[in-house]
CSV table of C-alpha atoms in Angstrom, one decimal:
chain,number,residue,atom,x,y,z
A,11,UNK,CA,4.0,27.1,-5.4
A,12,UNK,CA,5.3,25.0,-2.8
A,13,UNK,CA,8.9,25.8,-1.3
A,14,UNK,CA,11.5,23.1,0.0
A,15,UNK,CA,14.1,24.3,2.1
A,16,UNK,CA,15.7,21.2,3.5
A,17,UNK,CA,15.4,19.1,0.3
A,18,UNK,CA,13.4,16.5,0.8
A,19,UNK,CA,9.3,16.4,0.2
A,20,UNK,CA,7.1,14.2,-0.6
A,21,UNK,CA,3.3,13.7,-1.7
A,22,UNK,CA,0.7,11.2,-0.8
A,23,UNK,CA,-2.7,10.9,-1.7
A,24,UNK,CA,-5.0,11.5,1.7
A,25,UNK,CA,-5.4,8.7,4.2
A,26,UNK,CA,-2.1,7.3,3.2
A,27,UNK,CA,0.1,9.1,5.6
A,28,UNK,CA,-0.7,7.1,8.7
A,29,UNK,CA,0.0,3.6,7.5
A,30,UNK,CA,3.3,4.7,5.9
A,31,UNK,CA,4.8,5.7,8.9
A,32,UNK,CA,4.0,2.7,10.2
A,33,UNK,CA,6.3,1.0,7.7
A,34,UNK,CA,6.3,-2.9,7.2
A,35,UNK,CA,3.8,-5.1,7.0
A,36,UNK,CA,1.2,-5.3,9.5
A,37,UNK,CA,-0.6,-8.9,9.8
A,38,UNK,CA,-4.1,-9.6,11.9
A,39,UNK,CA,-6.1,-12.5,11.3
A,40,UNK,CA,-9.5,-12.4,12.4
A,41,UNK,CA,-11.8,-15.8,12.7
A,42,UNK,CA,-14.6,-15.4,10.8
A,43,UNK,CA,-17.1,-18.5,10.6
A,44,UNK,CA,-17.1,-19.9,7.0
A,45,UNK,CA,-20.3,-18.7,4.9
A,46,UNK,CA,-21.5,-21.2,2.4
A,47,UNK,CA,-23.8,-21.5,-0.1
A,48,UNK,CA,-25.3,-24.9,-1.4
A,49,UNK,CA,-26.9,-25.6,-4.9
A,50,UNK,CA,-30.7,-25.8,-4.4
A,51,UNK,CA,-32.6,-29.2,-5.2
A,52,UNK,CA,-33.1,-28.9,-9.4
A,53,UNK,CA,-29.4,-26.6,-9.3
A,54,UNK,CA,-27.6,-28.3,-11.8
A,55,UNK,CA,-24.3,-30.0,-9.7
A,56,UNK,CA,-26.9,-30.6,-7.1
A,57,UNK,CA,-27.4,-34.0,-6.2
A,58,UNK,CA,-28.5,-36.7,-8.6
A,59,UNK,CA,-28.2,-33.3,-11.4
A,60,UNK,CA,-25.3,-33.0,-13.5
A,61,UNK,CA,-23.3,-30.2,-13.9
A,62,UNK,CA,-23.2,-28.4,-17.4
A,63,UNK,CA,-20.5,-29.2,-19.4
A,64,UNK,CA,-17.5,-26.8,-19.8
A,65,UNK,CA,-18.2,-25.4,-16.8
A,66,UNK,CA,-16.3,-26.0,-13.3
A,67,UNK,CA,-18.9,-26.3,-9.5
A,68,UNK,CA,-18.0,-22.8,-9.1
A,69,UNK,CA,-19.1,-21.6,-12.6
A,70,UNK,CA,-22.4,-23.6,-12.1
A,71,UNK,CA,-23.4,-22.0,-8.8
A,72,UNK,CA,-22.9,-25.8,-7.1
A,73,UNK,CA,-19.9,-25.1,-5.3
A,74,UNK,CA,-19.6,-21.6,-3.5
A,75,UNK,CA,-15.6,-20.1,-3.6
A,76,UNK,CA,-15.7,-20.4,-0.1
A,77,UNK,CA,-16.3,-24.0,-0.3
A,78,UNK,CA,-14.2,-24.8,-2.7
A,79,UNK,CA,-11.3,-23.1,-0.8
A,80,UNK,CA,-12.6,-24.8,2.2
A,81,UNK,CA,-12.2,-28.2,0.5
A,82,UNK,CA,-8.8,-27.4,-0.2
A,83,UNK,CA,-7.5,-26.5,2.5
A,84,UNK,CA,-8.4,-29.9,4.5
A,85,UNK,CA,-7.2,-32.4,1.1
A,86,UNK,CA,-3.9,-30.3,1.4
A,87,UNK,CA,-3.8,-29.7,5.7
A,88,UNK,CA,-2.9,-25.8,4.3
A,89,UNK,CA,-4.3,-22.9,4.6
A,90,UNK,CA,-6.2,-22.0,0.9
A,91,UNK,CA,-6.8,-18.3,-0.1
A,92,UNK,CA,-10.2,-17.6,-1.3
A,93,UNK,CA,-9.5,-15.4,-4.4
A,94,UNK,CA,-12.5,-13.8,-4.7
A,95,UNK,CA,-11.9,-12.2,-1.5
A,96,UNK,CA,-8.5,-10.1,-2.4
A,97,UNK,CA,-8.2,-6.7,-2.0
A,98,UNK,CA,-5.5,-4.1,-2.3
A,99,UNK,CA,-4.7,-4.4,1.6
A,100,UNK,CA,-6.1,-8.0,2.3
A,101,UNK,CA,-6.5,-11.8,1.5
A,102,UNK,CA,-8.7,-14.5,3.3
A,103,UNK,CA,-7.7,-17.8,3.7
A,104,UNK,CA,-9.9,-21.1,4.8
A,105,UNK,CA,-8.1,-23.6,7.5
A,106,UNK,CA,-8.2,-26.7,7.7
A,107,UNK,CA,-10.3,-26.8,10.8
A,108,UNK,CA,-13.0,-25.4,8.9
A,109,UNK,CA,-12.5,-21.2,9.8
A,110,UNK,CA,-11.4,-18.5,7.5
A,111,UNK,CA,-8.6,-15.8,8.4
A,112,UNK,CA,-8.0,-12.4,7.1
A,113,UNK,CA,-4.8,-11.0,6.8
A,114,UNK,CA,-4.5,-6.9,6.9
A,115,UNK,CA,-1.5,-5.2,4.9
A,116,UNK,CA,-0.6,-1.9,6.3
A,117,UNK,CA,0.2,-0.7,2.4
A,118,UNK,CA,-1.1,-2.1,-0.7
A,119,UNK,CA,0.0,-5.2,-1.6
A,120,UNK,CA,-1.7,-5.9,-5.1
A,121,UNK,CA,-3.6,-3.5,-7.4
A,122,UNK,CA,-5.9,-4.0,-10.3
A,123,UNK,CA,-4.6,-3.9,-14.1
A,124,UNK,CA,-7.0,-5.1,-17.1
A,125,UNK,CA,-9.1,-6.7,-14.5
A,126,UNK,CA,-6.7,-9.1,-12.8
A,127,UNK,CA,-4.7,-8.2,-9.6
A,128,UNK,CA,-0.5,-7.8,-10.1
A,129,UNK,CA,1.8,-7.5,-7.2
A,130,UNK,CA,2.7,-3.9,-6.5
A,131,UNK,CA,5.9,-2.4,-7.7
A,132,UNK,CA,7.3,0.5,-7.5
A,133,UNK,CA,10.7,0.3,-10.2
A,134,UNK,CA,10.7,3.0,-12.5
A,135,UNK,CA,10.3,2.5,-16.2
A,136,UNK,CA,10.0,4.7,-19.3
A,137,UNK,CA,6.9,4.5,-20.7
A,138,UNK,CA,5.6,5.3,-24.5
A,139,UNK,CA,5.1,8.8,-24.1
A,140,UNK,CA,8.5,9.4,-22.7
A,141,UNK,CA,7.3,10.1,-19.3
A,142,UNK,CA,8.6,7.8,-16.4
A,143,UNK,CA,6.2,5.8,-14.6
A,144,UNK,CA,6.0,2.9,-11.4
A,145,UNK,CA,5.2,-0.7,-12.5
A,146,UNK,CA,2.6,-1.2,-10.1
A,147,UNK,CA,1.5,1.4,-7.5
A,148,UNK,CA,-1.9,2.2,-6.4
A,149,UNK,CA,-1.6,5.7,-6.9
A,150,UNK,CA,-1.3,7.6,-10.6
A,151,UNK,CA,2.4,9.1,-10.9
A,152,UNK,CA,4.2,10.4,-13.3
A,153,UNK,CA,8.0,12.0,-13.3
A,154,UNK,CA,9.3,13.9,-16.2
A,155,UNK,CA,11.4,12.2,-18.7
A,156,UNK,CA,13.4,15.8,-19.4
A,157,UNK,CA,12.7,18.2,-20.8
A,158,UNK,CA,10.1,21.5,-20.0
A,159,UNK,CA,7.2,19.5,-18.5
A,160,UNK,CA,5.8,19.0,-15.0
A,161,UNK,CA,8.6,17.8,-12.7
A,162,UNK,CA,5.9,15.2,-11.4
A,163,UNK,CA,1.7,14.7,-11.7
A,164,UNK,CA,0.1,12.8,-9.7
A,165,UNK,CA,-4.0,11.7,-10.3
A,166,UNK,CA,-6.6,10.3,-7.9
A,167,UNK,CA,-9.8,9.9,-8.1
A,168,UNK,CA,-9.9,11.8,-12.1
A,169,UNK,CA,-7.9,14.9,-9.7
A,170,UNK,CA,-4.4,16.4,-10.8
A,171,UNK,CA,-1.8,18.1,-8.9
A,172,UNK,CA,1.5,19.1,-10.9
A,173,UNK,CA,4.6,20.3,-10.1
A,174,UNK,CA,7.4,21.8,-11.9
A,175,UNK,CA,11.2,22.5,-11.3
A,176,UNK,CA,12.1,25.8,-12.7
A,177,UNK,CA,14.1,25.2,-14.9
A,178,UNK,CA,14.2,22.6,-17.9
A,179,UNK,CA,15.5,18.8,-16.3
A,180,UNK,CA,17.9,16.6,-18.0
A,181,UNK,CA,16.6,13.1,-19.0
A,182,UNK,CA,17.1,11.1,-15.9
A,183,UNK,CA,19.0,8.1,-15.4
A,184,UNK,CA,16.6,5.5,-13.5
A,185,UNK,CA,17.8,2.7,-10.5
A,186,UNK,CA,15.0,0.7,-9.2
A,187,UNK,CA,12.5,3.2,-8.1
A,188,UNK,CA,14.4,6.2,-8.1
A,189,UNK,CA,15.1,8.5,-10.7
A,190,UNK,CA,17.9,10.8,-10.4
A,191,UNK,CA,17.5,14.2,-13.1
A,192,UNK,CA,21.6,15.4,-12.8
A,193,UNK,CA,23.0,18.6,-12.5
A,194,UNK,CA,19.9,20.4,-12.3
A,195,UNK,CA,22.2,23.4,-10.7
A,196,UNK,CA,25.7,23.1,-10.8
A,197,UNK,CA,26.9,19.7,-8.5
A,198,UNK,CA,23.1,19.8,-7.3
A,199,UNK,CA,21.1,16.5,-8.3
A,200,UNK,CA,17.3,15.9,-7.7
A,201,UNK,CA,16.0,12.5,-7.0
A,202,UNK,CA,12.6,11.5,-7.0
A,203,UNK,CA,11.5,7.9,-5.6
A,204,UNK,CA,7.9,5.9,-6.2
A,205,UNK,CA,6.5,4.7,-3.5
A,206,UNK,CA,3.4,2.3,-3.5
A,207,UNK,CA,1.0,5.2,-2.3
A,208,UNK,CA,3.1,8.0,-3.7
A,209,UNK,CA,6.6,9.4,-3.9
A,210,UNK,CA,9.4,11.5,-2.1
A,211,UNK,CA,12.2,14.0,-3.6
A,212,UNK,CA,15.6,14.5,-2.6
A,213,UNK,CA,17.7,17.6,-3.7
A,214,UNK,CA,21.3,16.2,-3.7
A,215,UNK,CA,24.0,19.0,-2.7
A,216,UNK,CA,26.8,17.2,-4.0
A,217,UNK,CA,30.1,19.9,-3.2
A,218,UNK,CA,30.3,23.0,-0.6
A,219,UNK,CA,30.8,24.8,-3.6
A,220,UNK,CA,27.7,23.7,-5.0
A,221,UNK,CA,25.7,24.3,-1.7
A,222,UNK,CA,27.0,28.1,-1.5
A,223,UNK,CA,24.9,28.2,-4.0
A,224,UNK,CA,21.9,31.2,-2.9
A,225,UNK,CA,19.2,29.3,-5.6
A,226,UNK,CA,19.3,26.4,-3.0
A,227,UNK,CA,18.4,28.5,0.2
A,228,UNK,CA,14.5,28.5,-1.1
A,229,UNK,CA,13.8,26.1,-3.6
A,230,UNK,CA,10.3,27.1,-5.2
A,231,UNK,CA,8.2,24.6,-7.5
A,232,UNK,CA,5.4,25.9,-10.2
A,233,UNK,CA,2.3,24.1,-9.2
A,234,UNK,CA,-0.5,23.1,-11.5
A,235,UNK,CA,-4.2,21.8,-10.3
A,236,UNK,CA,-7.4,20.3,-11.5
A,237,UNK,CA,-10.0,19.6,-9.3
A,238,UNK,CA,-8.1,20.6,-6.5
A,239,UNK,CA,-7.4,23.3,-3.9
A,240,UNK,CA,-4.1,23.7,-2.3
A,241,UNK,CA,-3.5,25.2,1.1
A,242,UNK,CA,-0.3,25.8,3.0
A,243,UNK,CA,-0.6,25.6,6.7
A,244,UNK,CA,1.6,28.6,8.2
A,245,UNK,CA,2.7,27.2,11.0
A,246,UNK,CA,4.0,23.8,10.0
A,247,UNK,CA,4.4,23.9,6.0
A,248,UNK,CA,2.4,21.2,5.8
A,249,UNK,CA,0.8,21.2,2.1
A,250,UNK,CA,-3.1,19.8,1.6
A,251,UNK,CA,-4.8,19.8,-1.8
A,252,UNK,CA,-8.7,19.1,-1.0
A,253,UNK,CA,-12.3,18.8,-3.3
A,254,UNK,CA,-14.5,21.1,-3.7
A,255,UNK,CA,-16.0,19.2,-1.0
A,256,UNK,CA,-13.5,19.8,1.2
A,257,UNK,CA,-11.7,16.4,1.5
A,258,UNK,CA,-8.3,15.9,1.3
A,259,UNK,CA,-6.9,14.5,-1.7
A,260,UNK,CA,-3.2,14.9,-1.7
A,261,UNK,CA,-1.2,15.6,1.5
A,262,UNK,CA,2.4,16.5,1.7
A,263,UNK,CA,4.1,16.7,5.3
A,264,UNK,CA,6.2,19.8,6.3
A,265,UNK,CA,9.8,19.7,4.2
């Protein structure tokens, strides 16, 4: 069980912690020389062979992406991304002058659905099985929708970690990415926001009535695993849920 004694908590899965805090957007570009590759002599789209029909010089193999984007970026004097370079935390672009740059995101900025990348986005949403789930975030999370269930799951890598309020939660009213389960004591809220990489809970105290209240000096959560060993470091609080390797998979800082 994990215990919470100034209110706010949060989960991440490992190797996320660093380049949240952080925070913003952080941008390099590195010069990279262009690396093209030309139809051979018989290739059709090579010269004086014609491309087949219904395809496009890069279906054909007679125009590399990278020269393609290349191309582009000199008939338009813009940079032009090269698609087929994306990934979660980067895009490439070709110059006009002829040299590619790489642009590093300190968070995810896309993620993979049904094979195509989406924008990531955190807004809450209910979803078909009455649980409430982010748009677009690169890490599996789901909050209760009310109800007797977990109080949150979160899955990486085909690994589960679970945690429960006490109690049964109200269905929540949701604002952007944050859903707010009221009066789960009396005049005490919880909150829980989606993040890109994870989430963070806030216990709202709402009346010094309501925070005389001795249920709120340790606040203790039911946790459920699979795949996954928790460990509580003594000193700090600090919560880490490893393999059976021993690698991290979920971290949560000190309350």
């Amino acid at each position: 069980m994990i215990s919470s004694q100034n209110g706010r908590s949060g989960l991440r899965p490992s190797g996320a912690i660093a380049l949240a805090l952080a925070g913003g957007l952080a941008v390099g570009l590195v010069v990279v020389p262009p690396s093209l590759a030309h139809a051979a002599p018989g290739a059709p789209g090579a010269p004086g062979v014609p491309a087949v029909a219904g395809t496009t010089p890069v279906d054909d193999g007679s125009v590399s992406p990278e020269e393609k984007a290349l191309k582009e970026a000199r008939s338009t004097n813009a940079p032009a991304e090269l698609v087929t370079a994306r990934t979660e935390r980067s895009d490439t672009w070709a110059n006009p002058d002829g040299t590619f740059s790489v642009r590093h995101y300190g968070t995810p900025v896309r993620v993979l659905r049904g094979g195509a990348w989406v924008a990531t986005d955190p807004t809450l949403q209910f979803a078909a099985d009455g649980s409430v789930k982010p748009k677009a975030a690169s890490v599996t999370v789901a909050f209760s929708g009310g109800g007797a269930g977990p109080l949150l799951t979160g899955v990486k890598d085909g690994r589960t970690l679970s945690l429960s309020w006490p109690k049964p939660l109200p269905q929540p009213t949701l604002a952007g990415n944050v859903a707010t389960y009221a009066e789960v004591l009396p005049g005490v809220d919880v909150q829980l926001k989606a993040e890109v990489e994870g989430f963070s809970q806030l216990v709202v105290v709402k009346t010094p009535q309501a925070a005389a209240n001795p249920e709120l000096a340790t606040l203790k959560y039911t946790m459920s695993t699979v795949g996954v060993t928790v460990a509580t470091d003594a000193a700090t609080g600090a919560v880490q849920a490893t393999d059976p390797a021993g690698r991290p998979v979920f971290t949560s800082p000190p309350p």
